[in-house]
Coordinates of C-alpha atoms and ligand atoms in Angstrom, one line a residue:
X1 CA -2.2 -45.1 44.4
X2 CA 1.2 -43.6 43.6
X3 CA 1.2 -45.8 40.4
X4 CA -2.4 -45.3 39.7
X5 CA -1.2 -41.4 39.6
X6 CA 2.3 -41.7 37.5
X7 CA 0.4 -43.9 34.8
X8 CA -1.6 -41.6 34.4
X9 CA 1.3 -39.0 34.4
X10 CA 2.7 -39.7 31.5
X11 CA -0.7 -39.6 28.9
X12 CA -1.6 -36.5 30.4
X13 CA 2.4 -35.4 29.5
X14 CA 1.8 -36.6 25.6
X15 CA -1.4 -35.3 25.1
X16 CA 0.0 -31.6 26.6
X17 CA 2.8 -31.9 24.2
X18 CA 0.7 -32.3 21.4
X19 CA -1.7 -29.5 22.5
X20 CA 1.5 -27.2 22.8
X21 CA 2.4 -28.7 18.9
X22 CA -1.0 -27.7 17.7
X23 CA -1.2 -24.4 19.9
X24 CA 2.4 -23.3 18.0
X25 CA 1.5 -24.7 14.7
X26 CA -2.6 -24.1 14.3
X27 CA -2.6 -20.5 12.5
X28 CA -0.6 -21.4 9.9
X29 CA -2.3 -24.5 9.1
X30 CA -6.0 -24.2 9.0
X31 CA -7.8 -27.6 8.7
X32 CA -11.5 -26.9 9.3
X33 CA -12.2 -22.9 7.8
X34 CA -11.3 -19.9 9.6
X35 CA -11.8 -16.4 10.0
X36 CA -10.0 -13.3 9.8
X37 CA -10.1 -9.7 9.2
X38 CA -9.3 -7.1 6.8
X39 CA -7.1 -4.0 8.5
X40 CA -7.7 -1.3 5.9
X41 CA -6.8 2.2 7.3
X42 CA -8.4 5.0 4.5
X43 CA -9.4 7.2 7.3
X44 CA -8.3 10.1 9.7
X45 CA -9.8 9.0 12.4
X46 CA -8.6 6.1 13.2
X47 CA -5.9 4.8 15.8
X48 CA -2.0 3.9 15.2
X49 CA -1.2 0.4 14.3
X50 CA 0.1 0.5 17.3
X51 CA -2.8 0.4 19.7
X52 CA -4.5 -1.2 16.9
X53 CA -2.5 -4.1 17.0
X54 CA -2.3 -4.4 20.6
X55 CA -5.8 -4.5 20.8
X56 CA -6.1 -7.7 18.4
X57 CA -3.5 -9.2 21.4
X58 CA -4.3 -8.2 24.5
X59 CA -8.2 -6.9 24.9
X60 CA -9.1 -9.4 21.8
X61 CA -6.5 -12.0 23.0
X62 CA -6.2 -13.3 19.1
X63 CA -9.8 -14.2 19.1
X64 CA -8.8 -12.6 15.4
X65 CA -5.6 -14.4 14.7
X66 CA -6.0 -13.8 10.8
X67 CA -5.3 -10.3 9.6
X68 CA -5.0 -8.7 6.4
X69 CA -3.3 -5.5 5.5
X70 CA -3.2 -3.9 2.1
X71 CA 0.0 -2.1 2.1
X72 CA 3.3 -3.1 3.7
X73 CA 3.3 0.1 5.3
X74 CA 6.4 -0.3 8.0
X75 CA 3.9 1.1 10.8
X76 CA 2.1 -2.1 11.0
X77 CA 5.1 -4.7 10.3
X78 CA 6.6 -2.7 13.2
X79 CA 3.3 -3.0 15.2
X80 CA 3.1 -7.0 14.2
X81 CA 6.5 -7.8 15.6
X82 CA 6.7 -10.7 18.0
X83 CA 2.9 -10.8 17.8
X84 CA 1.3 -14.4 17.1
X85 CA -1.3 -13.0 14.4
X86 CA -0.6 -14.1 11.4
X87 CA -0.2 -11.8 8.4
X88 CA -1.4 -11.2 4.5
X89 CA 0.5 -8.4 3.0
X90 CA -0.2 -6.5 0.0
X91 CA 1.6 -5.7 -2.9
X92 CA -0.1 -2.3 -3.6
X93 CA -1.6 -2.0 -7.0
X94 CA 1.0 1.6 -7.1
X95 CA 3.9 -1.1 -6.9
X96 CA 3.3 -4.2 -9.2
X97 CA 5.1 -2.6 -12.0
X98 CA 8.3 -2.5 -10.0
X99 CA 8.1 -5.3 -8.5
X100 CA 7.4 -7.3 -12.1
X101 CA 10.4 -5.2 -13.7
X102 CA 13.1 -7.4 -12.5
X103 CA 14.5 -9.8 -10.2
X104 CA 16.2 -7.3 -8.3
X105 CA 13.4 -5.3 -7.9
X106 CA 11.6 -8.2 -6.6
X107 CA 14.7 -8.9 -3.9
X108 CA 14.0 -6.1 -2.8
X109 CA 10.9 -6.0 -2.2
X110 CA 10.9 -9.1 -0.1
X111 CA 13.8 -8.2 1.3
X112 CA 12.7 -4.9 3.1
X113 CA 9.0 -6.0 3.7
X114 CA 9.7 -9.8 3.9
X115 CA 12.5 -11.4 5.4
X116 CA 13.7 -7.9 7.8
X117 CA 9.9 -8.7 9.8
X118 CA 10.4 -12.6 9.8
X119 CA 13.7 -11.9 11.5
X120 CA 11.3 -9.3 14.2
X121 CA 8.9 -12.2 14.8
X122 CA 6.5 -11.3 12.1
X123 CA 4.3 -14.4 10.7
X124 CA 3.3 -14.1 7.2
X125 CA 0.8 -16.1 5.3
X126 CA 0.0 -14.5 2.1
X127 CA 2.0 -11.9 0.0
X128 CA -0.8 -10.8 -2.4
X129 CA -0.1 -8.9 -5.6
X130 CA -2.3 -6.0 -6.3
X131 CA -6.0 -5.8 -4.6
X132 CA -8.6 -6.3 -8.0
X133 CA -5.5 -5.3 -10.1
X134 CA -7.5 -7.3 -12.7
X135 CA -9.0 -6.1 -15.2
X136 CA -6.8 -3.0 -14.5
X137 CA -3.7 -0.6 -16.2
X138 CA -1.4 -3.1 -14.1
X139 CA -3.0 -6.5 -14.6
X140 CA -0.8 -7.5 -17.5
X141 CA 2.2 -7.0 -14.6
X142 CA 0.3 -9.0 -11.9
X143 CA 2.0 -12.8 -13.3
X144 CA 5.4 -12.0 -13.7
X145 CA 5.0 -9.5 -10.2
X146 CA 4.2 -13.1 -8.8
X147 CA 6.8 -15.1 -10.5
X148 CA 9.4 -12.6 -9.4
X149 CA 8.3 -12.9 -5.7
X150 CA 8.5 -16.5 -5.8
X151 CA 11.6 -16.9 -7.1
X152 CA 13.5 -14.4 -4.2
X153 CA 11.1 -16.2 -1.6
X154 CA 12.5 -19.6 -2.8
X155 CA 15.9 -18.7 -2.1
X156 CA 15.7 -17.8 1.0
X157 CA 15.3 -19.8 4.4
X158 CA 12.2 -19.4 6.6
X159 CA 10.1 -18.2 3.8
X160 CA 8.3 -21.7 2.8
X161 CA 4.9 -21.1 4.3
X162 CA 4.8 -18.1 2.3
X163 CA 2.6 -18.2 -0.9
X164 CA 2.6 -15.7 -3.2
X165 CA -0.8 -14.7 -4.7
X166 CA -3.4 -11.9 -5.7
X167 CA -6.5 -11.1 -5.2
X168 CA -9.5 -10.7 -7.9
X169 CA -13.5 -9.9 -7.4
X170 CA -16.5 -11.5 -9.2
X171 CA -15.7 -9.1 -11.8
X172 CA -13.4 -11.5 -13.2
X173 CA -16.3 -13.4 -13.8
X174 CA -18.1 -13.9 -17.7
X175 CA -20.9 -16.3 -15.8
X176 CA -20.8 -17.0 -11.9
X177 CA -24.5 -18.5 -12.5
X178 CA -25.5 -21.3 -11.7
X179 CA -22.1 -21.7 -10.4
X180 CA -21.3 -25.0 -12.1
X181 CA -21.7 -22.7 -15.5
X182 CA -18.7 -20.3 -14.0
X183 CA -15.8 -19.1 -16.1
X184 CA -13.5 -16.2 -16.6
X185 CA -14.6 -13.5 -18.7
X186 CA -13.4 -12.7 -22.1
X187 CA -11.3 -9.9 -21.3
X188 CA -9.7 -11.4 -18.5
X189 CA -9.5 -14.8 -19.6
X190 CA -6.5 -14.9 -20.6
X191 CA -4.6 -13.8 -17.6
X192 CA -6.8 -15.8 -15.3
X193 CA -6.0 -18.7 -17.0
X194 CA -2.2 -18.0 -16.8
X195 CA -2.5 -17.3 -13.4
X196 CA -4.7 -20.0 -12.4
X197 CA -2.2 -22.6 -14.1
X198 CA 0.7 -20.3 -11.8
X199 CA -1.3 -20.8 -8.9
X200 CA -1.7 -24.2 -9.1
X201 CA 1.8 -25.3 -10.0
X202 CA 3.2 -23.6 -7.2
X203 CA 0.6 -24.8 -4.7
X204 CA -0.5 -21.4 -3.1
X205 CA -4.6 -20.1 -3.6
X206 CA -6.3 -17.5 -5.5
X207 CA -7.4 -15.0 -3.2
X208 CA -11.1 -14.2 -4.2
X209 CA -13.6 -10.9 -3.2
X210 CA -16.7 -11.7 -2.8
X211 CA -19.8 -9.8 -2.0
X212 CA -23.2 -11.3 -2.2
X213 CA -24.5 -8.0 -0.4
X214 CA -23.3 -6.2 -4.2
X215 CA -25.1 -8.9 -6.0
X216 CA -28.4 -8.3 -4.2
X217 CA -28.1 -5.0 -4.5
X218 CA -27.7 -5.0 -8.5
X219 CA -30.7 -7.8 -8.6
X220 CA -32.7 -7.3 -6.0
X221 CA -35.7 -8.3 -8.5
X222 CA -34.2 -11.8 -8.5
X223 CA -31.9 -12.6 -5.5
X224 CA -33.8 -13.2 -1.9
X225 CA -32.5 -11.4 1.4
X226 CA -33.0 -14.4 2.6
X227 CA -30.6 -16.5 0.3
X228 CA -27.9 -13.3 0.5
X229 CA -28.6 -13.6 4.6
X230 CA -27.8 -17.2 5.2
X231 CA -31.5 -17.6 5.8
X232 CA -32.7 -19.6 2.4
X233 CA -35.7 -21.3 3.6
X234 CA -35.3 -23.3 0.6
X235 CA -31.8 -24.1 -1.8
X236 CA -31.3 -23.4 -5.4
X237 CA -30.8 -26.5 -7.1
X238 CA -27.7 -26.3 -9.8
X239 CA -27.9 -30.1 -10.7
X240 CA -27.0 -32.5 -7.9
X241 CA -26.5 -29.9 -5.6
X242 CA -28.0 -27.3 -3.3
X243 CA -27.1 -23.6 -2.4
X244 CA -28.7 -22.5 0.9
X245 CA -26.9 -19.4 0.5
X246 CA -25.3 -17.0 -2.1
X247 CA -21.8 -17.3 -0.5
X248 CA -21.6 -20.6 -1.5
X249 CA -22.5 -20.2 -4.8
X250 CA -20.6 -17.2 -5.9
X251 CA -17.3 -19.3 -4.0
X252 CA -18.3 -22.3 -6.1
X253 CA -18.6 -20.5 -9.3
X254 CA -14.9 -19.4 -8.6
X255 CA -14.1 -22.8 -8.4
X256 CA -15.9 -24.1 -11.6
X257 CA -13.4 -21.1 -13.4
X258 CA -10.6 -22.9 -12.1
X259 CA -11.3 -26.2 -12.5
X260 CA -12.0 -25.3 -16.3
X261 CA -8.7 -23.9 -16.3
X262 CA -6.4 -26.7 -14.6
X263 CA -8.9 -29.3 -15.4
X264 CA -8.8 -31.1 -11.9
X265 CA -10.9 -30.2 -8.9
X266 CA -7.9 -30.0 -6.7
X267 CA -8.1 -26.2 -7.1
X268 CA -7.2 -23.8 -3.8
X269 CA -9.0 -20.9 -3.0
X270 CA -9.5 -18.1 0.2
X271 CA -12.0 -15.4 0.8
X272 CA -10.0 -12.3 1.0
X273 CA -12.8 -10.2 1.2
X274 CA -16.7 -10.9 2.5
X275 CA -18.9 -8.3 4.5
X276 CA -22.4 -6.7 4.5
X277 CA -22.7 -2.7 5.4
X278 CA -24.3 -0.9 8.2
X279 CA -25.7 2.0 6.2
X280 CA -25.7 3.5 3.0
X281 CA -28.0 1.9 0.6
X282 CA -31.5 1.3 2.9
X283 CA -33.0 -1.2 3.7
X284 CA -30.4 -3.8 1.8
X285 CA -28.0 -1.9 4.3
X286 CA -28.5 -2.1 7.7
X287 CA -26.4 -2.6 11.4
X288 CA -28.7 -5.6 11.8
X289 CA -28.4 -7.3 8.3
X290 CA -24.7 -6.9 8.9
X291 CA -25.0 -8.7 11.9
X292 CA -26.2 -11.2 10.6
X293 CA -24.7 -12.3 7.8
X294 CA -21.2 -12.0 9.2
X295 CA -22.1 -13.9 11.8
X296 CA -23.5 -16.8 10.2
X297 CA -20.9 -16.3 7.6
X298 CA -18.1 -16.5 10.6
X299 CA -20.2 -20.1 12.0
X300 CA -20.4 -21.1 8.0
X301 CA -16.8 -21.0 7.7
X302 CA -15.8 -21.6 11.2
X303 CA -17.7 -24.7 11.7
X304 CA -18.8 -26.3 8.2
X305 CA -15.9 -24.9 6.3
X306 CA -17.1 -26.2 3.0
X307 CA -19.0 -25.6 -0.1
X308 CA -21.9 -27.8 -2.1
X309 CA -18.9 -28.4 -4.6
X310 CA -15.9 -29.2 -2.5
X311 CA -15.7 -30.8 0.6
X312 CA -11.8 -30.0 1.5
X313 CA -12.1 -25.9 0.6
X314 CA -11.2 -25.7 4.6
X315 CA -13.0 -22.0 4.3
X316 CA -10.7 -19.5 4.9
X317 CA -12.2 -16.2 4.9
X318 CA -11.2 -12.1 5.7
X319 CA -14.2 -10.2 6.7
X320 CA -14.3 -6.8 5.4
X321 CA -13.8 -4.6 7.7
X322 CA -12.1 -4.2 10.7
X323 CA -12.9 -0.3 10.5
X324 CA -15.4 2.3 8.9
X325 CA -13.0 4.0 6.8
X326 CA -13.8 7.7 6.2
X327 CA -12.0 7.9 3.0
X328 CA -13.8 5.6 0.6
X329 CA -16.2 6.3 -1.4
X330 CA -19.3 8.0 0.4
X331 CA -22.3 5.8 0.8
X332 CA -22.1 1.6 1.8
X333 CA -18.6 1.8 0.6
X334 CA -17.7 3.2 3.9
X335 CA -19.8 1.7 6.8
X336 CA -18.6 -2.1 6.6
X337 CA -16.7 -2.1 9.5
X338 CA -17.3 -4.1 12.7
X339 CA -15.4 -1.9 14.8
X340 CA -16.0 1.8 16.0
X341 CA -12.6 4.0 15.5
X342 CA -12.7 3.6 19.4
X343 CA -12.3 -0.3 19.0
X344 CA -16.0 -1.3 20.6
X345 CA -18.3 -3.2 18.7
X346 CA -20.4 -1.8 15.8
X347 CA -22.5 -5.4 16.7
X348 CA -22.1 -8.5 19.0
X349 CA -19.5 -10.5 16.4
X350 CA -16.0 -11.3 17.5
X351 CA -16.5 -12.1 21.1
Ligands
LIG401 C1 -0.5 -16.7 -21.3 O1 0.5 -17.7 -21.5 C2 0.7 -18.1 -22.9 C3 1.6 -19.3 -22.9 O2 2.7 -19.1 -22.2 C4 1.3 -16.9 -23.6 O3 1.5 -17.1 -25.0 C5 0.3 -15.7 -23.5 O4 0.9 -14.5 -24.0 C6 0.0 -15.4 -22.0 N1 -1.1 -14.4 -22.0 C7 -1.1 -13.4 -21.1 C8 -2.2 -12.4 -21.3 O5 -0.2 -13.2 -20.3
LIG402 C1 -17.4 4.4 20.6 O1 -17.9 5.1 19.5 C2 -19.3 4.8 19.3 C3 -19.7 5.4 17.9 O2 -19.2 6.8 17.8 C4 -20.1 5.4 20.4 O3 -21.5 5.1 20.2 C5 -19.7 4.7 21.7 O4 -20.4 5.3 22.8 C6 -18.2 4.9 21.9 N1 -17.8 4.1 23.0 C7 -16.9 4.5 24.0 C8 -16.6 3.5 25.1 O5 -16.4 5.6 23.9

């Protein structure tokens, strides 16, 4: 009996060390899709980063261990200290300029946002240059904003699991359909293509907005509900392949840009941004059409994790929002969030 008990000891010991491996390692490396959540705060009404934070730890227990922030305001890296969430932090549009003026500027820069939170127990993922920045005043700044903040994260320790990005929106786009036709448009293409070639020599993703909610919404005439919702009863066929769902084909027509660019299909890419509002544009908008496609968009990523096109994408996708944020733009633009300022549930999603 005894021996029955210790030989079976000592599996039972290798397989907890291994869980403990994974358990330390898992947020950083995501092997089978994801998701995570944007933390935009352009309200008044909302609570401190503070409570905010400790609500994603304790009440939510890191059933949302993927967050997103905009800014590097020092509330939240304050907030995120010696949590286990793990962080993408914006370069605000306001501060690419500076950031691209120099190498100095950049050390700087990752200095006070970087490197002083790593030392408090803050995990970062992303550092993303600008939100849409392109087209934009600054979007000629966004490459060598990137190139700067790769060269100080290179130099210092700790900061390897760091890639340096942006983010862009389907605007970026000259044709997204059918998505094997995709490129970058004329006016951007240029810097996309830089980018794009940046990106990929340095290993990190393109960080990629998108919104087949705004698509409807522009076409209603010619996109279904259904295909928008996850709920295609039938796909569109684009060659070979089949599109059940809009997602997939506006991510995949990201990915035929790329390819063109760095022609190889080994092309990396995250969904920094994805959502569907609870009011504001009737009946496209609605608490229940927003329930629904995050959900099945949360499963999609979650448990498929891929696209028609590519079988290793390993989804990783941000839901927009965590909040309703009272500032935006009146109308849709500010009732995507899953959470009530008082932190319960605008719908049944994250638990
Ligand atoms: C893109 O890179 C090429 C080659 O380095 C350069 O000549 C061109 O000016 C760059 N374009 C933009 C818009 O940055
Ligand atoms: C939270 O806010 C929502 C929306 O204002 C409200 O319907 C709900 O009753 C509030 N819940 C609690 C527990 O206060």
């Amino acid at each position: 009996m005894l021996g029955n008990v210790q030989m079976r000891m000592a599996p039972l010991t290798t397989i907890w060390v291994l869980v403990l491996a994974m358990a330390v390692f898992q947020p950083s490396m995501i092997l089978s899709g994801d998701a995570g959540i944007n933390y935009g705060r352009n309200g008044d009404n909302l609570l401190s980063p503070k409570q905010v934070i400790n609500f994603l730890t304790k009440d939510l227990n890191y059933r949302i261990s993927l967050i997103r922030v905009y800014d590097a305001n020092l509330d939240i890296l304050e907030a995120l200290s010696g949590t286990n969430l793990v962080v993408t932090i914006g370069v605000p549009n306001e501060a690419i300029s500076y950031v691209a003026s120099s190498q100095e500027a950049a050390d700087k820069w990752v200095q006070d946002h970087i490197i002083t939170y790593i030392r408090k127990g803050v995990r970062f993922r992303y550092i993303c240059v600008g939100n849409e920045a392109i087209p934009g005043v600054v979007a000629s700044d966004v490459l060598q904003a990137i190139l700067n903040l790769q060269n100080s994260l290179r130099q210092r320790a700790g900061t390897q699991d760091i890639y340096v990005t942006t983010a862009v929106s389907a605007n970026v786009l000259g044709v997204s359909f059918p998505p094997s036709q995709g490129q970058f448009a004329p006016n951007v293409a240029d810097i996309m293509s830089n980018i794009t070639l940046y990106l990929h020599r340095i290993g990190s993703p393109l960080l990629i907005n998108v919104y087949p909610y705004f698509a409807l919404v522009s076409e209603p005439g010619r996109i279904s509900l259904d295909y928008a919702l996850f709920q295609a009863p039938r796909p569109i066929k684009d060659g070979e392949l089949e599109y059940y769902n809009l997602f997939d084909a506006m991510v995949d027509a990201f990915v035929a840009a790329m390819v063109r660019v760095v022609q190889s299909e080994d092309v990396k890419l995250v969904v920094s941004e994805t959502g569907w509002p609870t009011a504001g544009r009737e009946p496209y908008s609605s608490i229940e059409n927003a329930r629904i496609y995050n959900n099945k968009l949360r499963e999609h990523a979650i448990t498929r994790g891929t696209t028609p096109r590519k079988a290793d994408i390993n989804l990783e996708v941000y839901i927009f929002s965590m909040f309703n944020e009272n500032f935006k733009q009146a109308g849709e633009q500010q009732n995507f969030g899953t959470f009530y300022p008082n932190l319960t549930q605008v719908y049944p999603l994250w638990y």
